């Protein structure tokens, strides 16, 4: 086989890239390790920055989002013993964000790929990247195995969109890669429940630990609570989950939380991770393949979209005008936005969680940070700008 761009991974980054490249007249083949059913069943965050919404709209991917998604004007922060406050992105910036589950985006992307006959090879194994180091005369290609058959795909570029555990990042020599990592001493238990959500996305800092109430639709809520890293799912039956969740919210909000059937539960650790550079020769990394953020602030999908925006623009410029300047600048441009969101999600994680090893000093400083945020219009405006998302360069 032969194509212009081999895209490894059919998560949001890989499928969105194939869609935008197609609109630029650039052809691609997507390789996916799992089955389509598996990819479509994953539940992740659901807050879309206004720039993400714009990218989806500009590329004909927003029809369902514009009907089923829920625009929000801001988010709420609460903590034990004090009144909550609303960080208003609409009035401070004139920008709203959209609550629309990543599972739905993944469905929309697969449907769009089907409509245009995009080659997506699923359940492939043994993906190996070859001759992509940019040496003069080198012609990149990717090999893999599908249904027992060995495949070779010749290409001009490789896009590594294969998530944190993928093969692409690890194919860059260790002497070139620089990795930055922070692992947090707790995880999040995430629960989907068929109950009416609270009106606002609400983040809570409580002595019992962090909690978050989020939104899917009028009858579907997503909740999270901070749990110990070694906690197991079977330690969290519904009879334990609901009272623990409510105990972390201020009383009047706890009263408004409806209990009901839970339809999914999972525990995930929290980590910040960045691998630099995001380009090596003909290989370009996008999304979780290059960076991970803790879910506080829901930046993961938004960063995947901004990487894809920059890479598709750069490849469009190369194929349209023979101009490589945006490709050459890809890593630096993408990383500026990555670090901005890495910083925001690290800040929110530090602000809102209870850290097992916090000293009395750390605790006081955290509480005063929250007091400052609550009382300062300027501090809220800075957070609102980060939360709703910065414009693209
Ligand atoms: N070969 C082929 N495909 C692979 C390989 C491999 N060796 N390794 C991983 N994959 C596939 C995975 O099965 C997955 O479907 O790559 C895909 C990567 O998708 P995501 O993990 O969803 O990553 P990304 O597209 O960058 O999306 C980032 O997803 O994890 C969330 O919070 C994150 O919201 C963010 C978004
Ligand atoms: C979610 O809706 O799943 C969600 C919302 C906000 C976050 C993380 C997750 O910060």
Short mmCIF file of C-alpha atoms and ligand atoms in Angstrom, two decimals:
data_model
loop_
_atom_site.label_atom_id
_atom_site.label_comp_id
_atom_site.label_asym_id
_atom_site.label_seq_id
_atom_site.Cartn_x
_atom_site.Cartn_y
_atom_site.Cartn_z
CA UNK A 1 0.00 0.00 0.00
CA UNK A 2 0.98 3.60 -0.51
CA UNK A 3 -0.42 6.81 0.94
CA UNK A 4 0.73 10.32 1.83
CA UNK A 5 0.29 10.14 5.62
CA UNK A 6 0.09 7.03 7.80
CA UNK A 7 -1.84 7.86 10.97
CA UNK A 8 -1.27 5.51 13.89
CA UNK A 9 -4.27 5.43 16.25
CA UNK A 10 -7.99 6.08 15.66
CA UNK A 11 -8.72 8.03 18.85
CA UNK A 12 -9.96 11.61 18.54
CA UNK A 13 -6.52 12.83 17.40
CA UNK A 14 -6.04 10.26 14.61
CA UNK A 15 -9.56 10.40 13.15
CA UNK A 16 -9.79 14.20 13.32
CA UNK A 17 -6.43 14.49 11.56
CA UNK A 18 -7.58 12.16 8.77
CA UNK A 19 -10.75 14.25 8.33
CA UNK A 20 -9.00 17.62 8.08
CA UNK A 21 -6.26 16.22 5.81
CA UNK A 22 -8.95 14.86 3.51
CA UNK A 23 -10.41 18.38 3.31
CA UNK A 24 -6.95 19.63 2.27
CA UNK A 25 -6.83 16.92 -0.43
CA UNK A 26 -4.22 14.89 1.46
CA UNK A 27 -4.80 11.14 1.67
CA UNK A 28 -4.10 9.00 4.72
CA UNK A 29 -4.43 5.49 6.09
CA UNK A 30 -5.34 5.04 9.79
CA UNK A 31 -4.01 2.03 11.74
CA UNK A 32 -5.75 1.05 14.99
CA UNK A 33 -4.66 -1.65 17.44
CA UNK A 34 -8.09 -2.22 19.03
CA UNK A 35 -11.49 -2.99 17.56
CA UNK A 36 -13.81 -0.14 16.60
CA UNK A 37 -16.27 -1.30 19.32
CA UNK A 38 -13.56 -0.95 21.94
CA UNK A 39 -12.56 2.53 20.77
CA UNK A 40 -16.22 3.62 20.76
CA UNK A 41 -16.90 2.30 24.26
CA UNK A 42 -14.29 4.40 26.09
CA UNK A 43 -15.69 7.04 28.43
CA UNK A 44 -13.64 10.19 28.87
CA UNK A 45 -14.13 13.85 29.77
CA UNK A 46 -16.60 16.07 27.97
CA UNK A 47 -15.67 19.76 28.15
CA UNK A 48 -14.84 21.36 24.79
CA UNK A 49 -12.99 24.68 24.64
CA UNK A 50 -14.46 27.22 22.24
CA UNK A 51 -11.50 26.66 19.88
CA UNK A 52 -12.26 22.90 19.82
CA UNK A 53 -15.90 23.69 19.01
CA UNK A 54 -14.72 25.97 16.18
CA UNK A 55 -12.45 23.26 14.70
CA UNK A 56 -15.29 20.71 14.76
CA UNK A 57 -17.70 23.20 13.16
CA UNK A 58 -15.24 24.30 10.47
CA UNK A 59 -14.72 20.68 9.46
CA UNK A 60 -18.36 19.62 9.24
CA UNK A 61 -18.21 17.56 12.43
CA UNK A 62 -20.58 19.57 14.63
CA UNK A 63 -24.10 18.70 13.45
CA UNK A 64 -24.86 16.37 16.36
CA UNK A 65 -22.81 18.35 18.88
CA UNK A 66 -24.83 21.48 18.08
CA UNK A 67 -28.07 19.61 18.85
CA UNK A 68 -27.04 17.40 21.77
CA UNK A 69 -24.17 19.37 23.34
CA UNK A 70 -24.78 21.81 26.17
CA UNK A 71 -23.17 25.24 26.06
CA UNK A 72 -22.09 26.40 29.54
CA UNK A 73 -21.25 29.94 30.64
CA UNK A 74 -18.73 28.94 33.28
CA UNK A 75 -17.99 26.47 36.06
CA UNK A 76 -18.45 26.47 39.83
CA UNK A 77 -15.93 25.95 42.61
CA UNK A 78 -17.01 25.00 46.14
CA UNK A 79 -15.27 23.95 49.30
CA UNK A 80 -16.08 22.90 52.79
CA UNK A 81 -17.72 25.52 54.98
CA UNK A 82 -17.73 28.35 52.44
CA UNK A 83 -20.11 29.56 49.73
CA UNK A 84 -19.36 28.40 46.22
CA UNK A 85 -18.50 30.81 43.41
CA UNK A 86 -18.99 30.80 39.66
CA UNK A 87 -16.05 31.33 37.29
CA UNK A 88 -17.92 33.02 34.48
CA UNK A 89 -16.23 32.60 31.11
CA UNK A 90 -19.17 34.12 29.20
CA UNK A 91 -19.24 37.48 30.99
CA UNK A 92 -15.45 37.82 31.44
CA UNK A 93 -14.41 36.69 27.94
CA UNK A 94 -17.57 36.44 25.89
CA UNK A 95 -16.72 32.75 25.43
CA UNK A 96 -18.78 29.71 26.37
CA UNK A 97 -17.63 26.13 26.35
CA UNK A 98 -19.52 23.04 25.28
CA UNK A 99 -20.25 19.97 27.36
CA UNK A 100 -20.39 17.02 24.95
CA UNK A 101 -18.95 13.62 25.82
CA UNK A 102 -15.80 12.45 24.11
CA UNK A 103 -17.57 9.13 23.41
CA UNK A 104 -20.02 11.03 21.18
CA UNK A 105 -17.19 12.85 19.40
CA UNK A 106 -15.52 9.52 18.75
CA UNK A 107 -18.79 8.21 17.23
CA UNK A 108 -19.16 11.33 15.07
CA UNK A 109 -15.57 10.98 13.82
CA UNK A 110 -16.00 7.31 12.90
CA UNK A 111 -19.30 8.13 11.12
CA UNK A 112 -17.57 10.90 9.12
CA UNK A 113 -14.69 8.53 8.24
CA UNK A 114 -17.22 5.96 6.98
CA UNK A 115 -19.03 8.58 4.87
CA UNK A 116 -15.89 9.50 2.95
CA UNK A 117 -14.57 5.93 2.68
CA UNK A 118 -11.52 6.66 4.86
CA UNK A 119 -9.27 3.59 5.14
CA UNK A 120 -9.19 2.68 8.86
CA UNK A 121 -7.50 -0.67 9.50
CA UNK A 122 -8.55 -1.91 12.95
CA UNK A 123 -7.15 -4.74 15.08
CA UNK A 124 -3.69 -4.37 13.61
CA UNK A 125 -0.69 -5.59 15.61
CA UNK A 126 3.09 -5.29 15.45
CA UNK A 127 3.08 -1.73 14.12
CA UNK A 128 6.68 -0.72 13.34
CA UNK A 129 7.88 2.64 11.96
CA UNK A 130 10.77 2.57 9.44
CA UNK A 131 13.14 5.07 7.85
CA UNK A 132 11.47 8.13 9.35
CA UNK A 133 14.50 9.87 10.85
CA UNK A 134 14.70 12.43 8.08
CA UNK A 135 18.03 11.16 6.68
CA UNK A 136 18.53 12.34 3.07
CA UNK A 137 16.82 9.99 0.63
CA UNK A 138 15.05 8.03 3.37
CA UNK A 139 11.48 7.01 2.42
CA UNK A 140 9.36 6.30 5.51
CA UNK A 141 7.12 3.25 5.71
CA UNK A 142 5.11 1.44 8.36
CA UNK A 143 4.68 -2.31 8.70
CA UNK A 144 2.00 -4.14 10.67
CA UNK A 145 -0.01 -7.34 10.78
CA UNK A 146 -3.76 -7.55 10.20
CA UNK A 147 -5.68 -10.86 10.39
CA UNK A 148 -2.44 -12.80 10.11
CA UNK A 149 -1.35 -10.88 7.01
CA UNK A 150 1.80 -8.73 6.97
CA UNK A 151 1.28 -5.25 5.50
CA UNK A 152 3.68 -2.54 4.36
CA UNK A 153 2.49 1.02 3.79
CA UNK A 154 4.83 3.47 2.09
CA UNK A 155 4.24 7.10 2.92
CA UNK A 156 5.70 10.61 3.14
CA UNK A 157 4.76 11.39 6.74
CA UNK A 158 3.81 9.43 9.85
CA UNK A 159 1.43 10.90 12.44
CA UNK A 160 1.78 9.24 15.85
CA UNK A 161 -1.73 9.56 17.33
CA UNK A 162 -1.54 6.33 19.31
CA UNK A 163 -1.97 7.57 22.85
CA UNK A 164 0.29 7.30 25.87
CA UNK A 165 0.94 3.55 25.49
CA UNK A 166 1.50 3.67 21.73
CA UNK A 167 4.56 2.78 19.72
CA UNK A 168 5.22 6.16 18.03
CA UNK A 169 6.78 8.16 20.86
CA UNK A 170 8.95 5.20 21.86
CA UNK A 171 10.25 4.96 18.28
CA UNK A 172 12.06 8.29 18.74
CA UNK A 173 15.60 7.55 20.00
CA UNK A 174 16.01 8.05 23.75
CA UNK A 175 18.95 10.33 23.07
CA UNK A 176 16.56 12.77 21.35
CA UNK A 177 13.55 12.53 23.66
CA UNK A 178 13.23 14.61 26.80
CA UNK A 179 10.42 13.61 29.16
CA UNK A 180 8.84 15.65 31.96
CA UNK A 181 6.58 13.87 34.40
CA UNK A 182 4.62 14.38 37.58
CA UNK A 183 2.61 11.61 39.19
CA UNK A 184 -0.03 12.67 41.74
CA UNK A 185 -0.57 10.65 44.93
CA UNK A 186 -4.26 9.82 44.27
CA UNK A 187 -6.68 8.72 41.56
CA UNK A 188 -10.21 9.60 40.41
CA UNK A 189 -13.16 7.25 40.67
CA UNK A 190 -15.44 8.20 37.75
CA UNK A 191 -19.12 7.28 37.76
CA UNK A 192 -21.79 7.68 35.08
CA UNK A 193 -25.34 7.69 36.47
CA UNK A 194 -28.82 8.04 34.98
CA UNK A 195 -29.80 11.01 37.13
CA UNK A 196 -30.46 14.70 36.56
CA UNK A 197 -27.16 16.62 36.76
CA UNK A 198 -26.46 19.72 38.85
CA UNK A 199 -26.89 22.85 36.71
CA UNK A 200 -23.17 23.76 36.75
CA UNK A 201 -20.00 21.74 36.37
CA UNK A 202 -18.91 21.92 40.01
CA UNK A 203 -15.43 21.24 41.43
CA UNK A 204 -15.21 20.71 45.21
CA UNK A 205 -12.30 20.81 47.61
CA UNK A 206 -13.24 19.06 50.84
CA UNK A 207 -11.25 17.58 53.75
CA UNK A 208 -12.54 14.17 52.62
CA UNK A 209 -11.05 14.81 49.17
CA UNK A 210 -11.86 16.35 45.79
CA UNK A 211 -15.22 15.82 44.06
CA UNK A 212 -16.63 16.89 40.70
CA UNK A 213 -20.16 16.93 39.35
CA UNK A 214 -20.39 17.10 35.58
CA UNK A 215 -23.00 16.90 32.91
CA UNK A 216 -23.85 14.74 29.92
CA UNK A 217 -27.52 15.53 29.30
CA UNK A 218 -30.68 16.31 31.29
CA UNK A 219 -30.90 12.72 32.47
CA UNK A 220 -27.25 11.68 32.59
CA UNK A 221 -24.59 12.84 35.08
CA UNK A 222 -20.88 12.22 35.38
CA UNK A 223 -19.32 12.36 38.85
CA UNK A 224 -15.77 11.93 40.10
CA UNK A 225 -14.25 11.62 43.57
CA UNK A 226 -10.62 11.57 44.64
CA UNK A 227 -9.66 8.08 45.89
CA UNK A 228 -6.46 6.43 47.11
CA UNK A 229 -4.13 5.18 44.38
CA UNK A 230 -4.49 1.58 45.50
CA UNK A 231 -8.31 1.67 45.77
CA UNK A 232 -10.12 -1.06 43.84
CA UNK A 233 -13.50 -0.70 42.10
CA UNK A 234 -15.14 -3.42 44.20
CA UNK A 235 -14.47 -1.26 47.26
CA UNK A 236 -16.90 1.32 45.80
CA UNK A 237 -20.40 -0.20 45.55
CA UNK A 238 -23.21 2.36 45.03
CA UNK A 239 -24.12 2.18 48.74
CA UNK A 240 -20.70 3.60 49.55
CA UNK A 241 -20.32 5.92 46.56
CA UNK A 242 -23.43 8.10 46.91
CA UNK A 243 -23.01 9.06 50.59
CA UNK A 244 -19.29 9.72 50.05
CA UNK A 245 -19.97 11.92 47.01
CA UNK A 246 -22.63 13.92 48.84
CA UNK A 247 -20.49 14.31 51.97
CA UNK A 248 -17.96 16.29 49.90
CA UNK A 249 -20.45 18.86 48.54
CA UNK A 250 -21.86 21.82 50.50
CA UNK A 251 -25.16 20.79 52.13
CA UNK A 252 -27.52 22.60 49.73
CA UNK A 253 -25.78 21.10 46.69
CA UNK A 254 -25.64 17.63 48.26
CA UNK A 255 -29.42 17.83 48.69
CA UNK A 256 -29.81 18.58 44.99
CA UNK A 257 -27.77 15.51 43.93
CA UNK A 258 -30.13 12.75 42.84
CA UNK A 259 -29.14 9.17 43.52
CA UNK A 260 -29.86 6.55 40.91
CA UNK A 261 -28.55 3.64 38.89
CA UNK A 262 -24.85 3.89 38.01
CA UNK A 263 -23.96 2.59 34.56
CA UNK A 264 -20.18 2.79 34.58
CA UNK A 265 -17.42 3.07 37.15
CA UNK A 266 -13.68 3.29 36.64
CA UNK A 267 -10.60 4.39 38.56
CA UNK A 268 -7.78 6.31 36.85
CA UNK A 269 -4.48 7.62 38.24
CA UNK A 270 -3.55 11.28 37.71
CA UNK A 271 -0.41 12.22 35.86
CA UNK A 272 1.17 15.15 34.02
CA UNK A 273 3.58 14.12 31.26
CA UNK A 274 5.20 15.86 28.29
CA UNK A 275 7.64 14.38 25.77
CA UNK A 276 9.70 16.79 23.69
CA UNK A 277 10.18 17.30 20.78
CA UNK A 278 6.86 16.42 19.14
CA UNK A 279 8.56 15.93 15.78
CA UNK A 280 11.42 13.66 14.74
CA UNK A 281 12.21 13.55 11.02
CA UNK A 282 9.01 12.54 9.22
CA UNK A 283 7.25 11.51 12.45
CA UNK A 284 4.86 13.99 14.12
CA UNK A 285 3.20 13.23 17.47
CA UNK A 286 -0.32 14.42 18.34
CA UNK A 287 -2.45 14.09 21.49
CA UNK A 288 -1.83 11.63 24.31
CA UNK A 289 1.10 10.11 22.37
CA UNK A 290 3.09 13.21 23.35
CA UNK A 291 1.46 14.43 26.55
CA UNK A 292 -0.91 13.53 29.36
CA UNK A 293 -2.70 15.93 31.67
CA UNK A 294 -4.63 15.11 34.84
CA UNK A 295 -8.37 15.40 34.08
CA UNK A 296 -8.83 18.45 36.35
CA UNK A 297 -9.86 21.07 33.76
CA UNK A 298 -10.59 18.49 31.02
CA UNK A 299 -7.75 19.61 28.75
CA UNK A 300 -6.77 16.21 27.25
CA UNK A 301 -9.10 16.15 24.26
CA UNK A 302 -8.69 19.88 23.68
CA UNK A 303 -4.93 19.47 23.42
CA UNK A 304 -5.32 16.59 20.98
CA UNK A 305 -7.48 18.91 18.85
CA UNK A 306 -5.00 21.81 18.99
CA UNK A 307 -2.10 19.53 17.97
CA UNK A 308 -4.16 18.25 15.05
CA UNK A 309 -5.11 21.79 14.09
CA UNK A 310 -1.44 22.84 13.91
CA UNK A 311 -0.28 19.66 12.15
CA UNK A 312 -3.05 19.63 9.54
CA UNK A 313 -2.42 23.31 8.80
CA UNK A 314 1.30 22.60 8.39
CA UNK A 315 0.75 19.57 6.13
CA UNK A 316 -1.85 21.53 4.12
CA UNK A 317 0.71 24.31 3.59
CA UNK A 318 3.38 21.79 2.55
CA UNK A 319 1.19 19.95 0.06
CA UNK A 320 -0.49 23.17 -1.17
CA UNK A 321 2.51 25.49 -1.52
CA UNK A 322 5.62 23.37 -0.97
CA UNK A 323 6.33 25.53 2.11
CA UNK A 324 7.83 23.53 5.03
CA UNK A 325 8.03 26.39 7.53
CA UNK A 326 4.94 25.36 9.52
CA UNK A 327 6.11 21.74 9.60
CA UNK A 328 9.49 22.89 10.88
CA UNK A 329 7.79 24.97 13.58
CA UNK A 330 5.19 22.31 14.53
CA UNK A 331 6.82 21.01 17.68
CA UNK A 332 7.52 24.44 19.16
CA UNK A 333 4.09 25.84 18.30
CA UNK A 334 2.21 22.81 19.60
CA UNK A 335 4.32 22.64 22.79
CA UNK A 336 3.55 26.25 23.73
CA UNK A 337 -0.12 25.40 23.97
CA UNK A 338 0.60 22.01 25.56
CA UNK A 339 2.58 23.60 28.40
CA UNK A 340 -0.09 26.23 28.92
CA UNK A 341 -2.72 23.52 29.48
CA UNK A 342 -0.29 21.33 31.44
CA UNK A 343 0.23 24.27 33.78
CA UNK A 344 -3.51 24.95 34.12
CA UNK A 345 -4.41 21.35 34.90
CA UNK A 346 -1.52 21.09 37.38
CA UNK A 347 -2.68 24.34 39.03
CA UNK A 348 -6.29 23.13 39.32
CA UNK A 349 -5.16 19.73 40.59
CA UNK A 350 -3.04 21.37 43.31
CA UNK A 351 -5.80 23.82 44.20
CA UNK A 352 -8.65 21.34 44.54
CA UNK A 353 -7.27 18.06 45.92
CA UNK A 354 -6.29 16.95 49.39
CA UNK A 355 -2.68 15.81 49.25
CA UNK A 356 -1.83 13.03 51.72
CA UNK A 357 1.50 14.63 52.60
CA UNK A 358 0.41 18.29 52.79
CA UNK A 359 1.85 20.11 55.79
CA UNK A 360 -0.27 22.56 57.79
CA UNK A 361 1.54 25.31 55.85
CA UNK A 362 0.63 23.78 52.46
CA UNK A 363 -2.98 23.46 53.57
CA UNK A 364 -3.20 27.10 54.66
CA UNK A 365 -1.60 28.30 51.42
CA UNK A 366 -4.10 26.26 49.39
CA UNK A 367 -7.06 27.68 51.31
CA UNK A 368 -5.81 31.21 50.81
CA UNK A 369 -5.35 30.61 47.11
CA UNK A 370 -9.02 29.59 47.01
CA UNK A 371 -10.01 32.68 49.02
CA UNK A 372 -8.08 34.89 46.64
CA UNK A 373 -9.67 33.25 43.60
CA UNK A 374 -13.09 33.69 45.14
CA UNK A 375 -12.62 37.36 45.90
CA UNK A 376 -10.57 38.58 42.92
CA UNK A 377 -12.19 39.33 39.61
CA UNK A 378 -8.71 39.34 38.02
CA UNK A 379 -7.76 35.91 39.35
CA UNK A 380 -11.08 34.51 38.11
CA UNK A 381 -10.59 36.13 34.71
CA UNK A 382 -7.17 34.46 34.38
CA UNK A 383 -8.65 31.07 35.24
CA UNK A 384 -11.67 31.66 32.99
CA UNK A 385 -9.35 32.40 30.07
CA UNK A 386 -7.46 29.15 30.61
CA UNK A 387 -10.57 27.08 31.25
CA UNK A 388 -12.46 28.27 28.16
CA UNK A 389 -9.25 27.92 26.15
CA UNK A 390 -6.75 30.29 24.59
CA UNK A 391 -7.03 31.21 20.91
CA UNK A 392 -4.76 29.42 18.44
CA UNK A 393 -1.53 31.12 17.32
N1 LIG B 1 -0.82 0.67 16.94
C1 LIG B 1 -2.04 1.15 16.54
N2 LIG B 1 -2.87 1.83 17.33
C2 LIG B 1 -2.49 2.03 18.61
C3 LIG B 1 -1.24 1.55 19.09
C4 LIG B 1 -0.40 0.85 18.20
N3 LIG B 1 0.78 0.37 18.59
N4 LIG B 1 -1.13 1.91 20.38
C5 LIG B 1 -2.26 2.56 20.70
N5 LIG B 1 -3.09 2.63 19.63
C6 LIG B 1 -4.42 3.26 19.55
C7 LIG B 1 -5.27 3.04 20.79
O1 LIG B 1 -5.95 1.80 20.74
C8 LIG B 1 -6.23 4.22 20.74
O2 LIG B 1 -7.42 3.91 20.05
O3 LIG B 1 -4.28 4.67 19.48
C9 LIG B 1 -5.48 5.28 19.94
C10 LIG B 1 -5.12 6.48 20.80
O4 LIG B 1 -6.30 7.15 21.16
P1 LIG B 1 -6.45 7.98 22.52
O5 LIG B 1 -5.85 7.23 23.64
O6 LIG B 1 -7.88 8.34 22.62
O7 LIG B 1 -5.54 9.27 22.30
P2 LIG B 1 -5.80 10.61 21.47
O8 LIG B 1 -6.45 10.33 20.16
O9 LIG B 1 -4.52 11.35 21.53
O10 LIG B 1 -6.89 11.39 22.28
C11 LIG B 1 -6.61 12.13 23.40
O11 LIG B 1 -8.19 10.91 24.66
O12 LIG B 1 -7.11 9.77 26.40
C12 LIG B 1 -7.96 10.79 26.08
O13 LIG B 1 -7.80 12.41 27.76
C13 LIG B 1 -7.34 12.05 26.50
O14 LIG B 1 -9.08 13.34 25.82
C14 LIG B 1 -7.79 12.95 25.45
C15 LIG B 1 -7.86 12.19 24.22
C1 LIG B 2 -16.38 15.29 32.52
O1 LIG B 2 -17.45 15.79 32.21
O2 LIG B 2 -16.15 14.08 32.37
C2 LIG B 2 -15.31 16.17 33.08
C3 LIG B 2 -15.56 17.51 33.27
C4 LIG B 2 -14.59 18.33 33.79
C5 LIG B 2 -13.36 17.80 34.13
C6 LIG B 2 -13.09 16.47 33.92
C7 LIG B 2 -14.08 15.64 33.39
O3 LIG B 2 -12.41 18.61 34.64
#
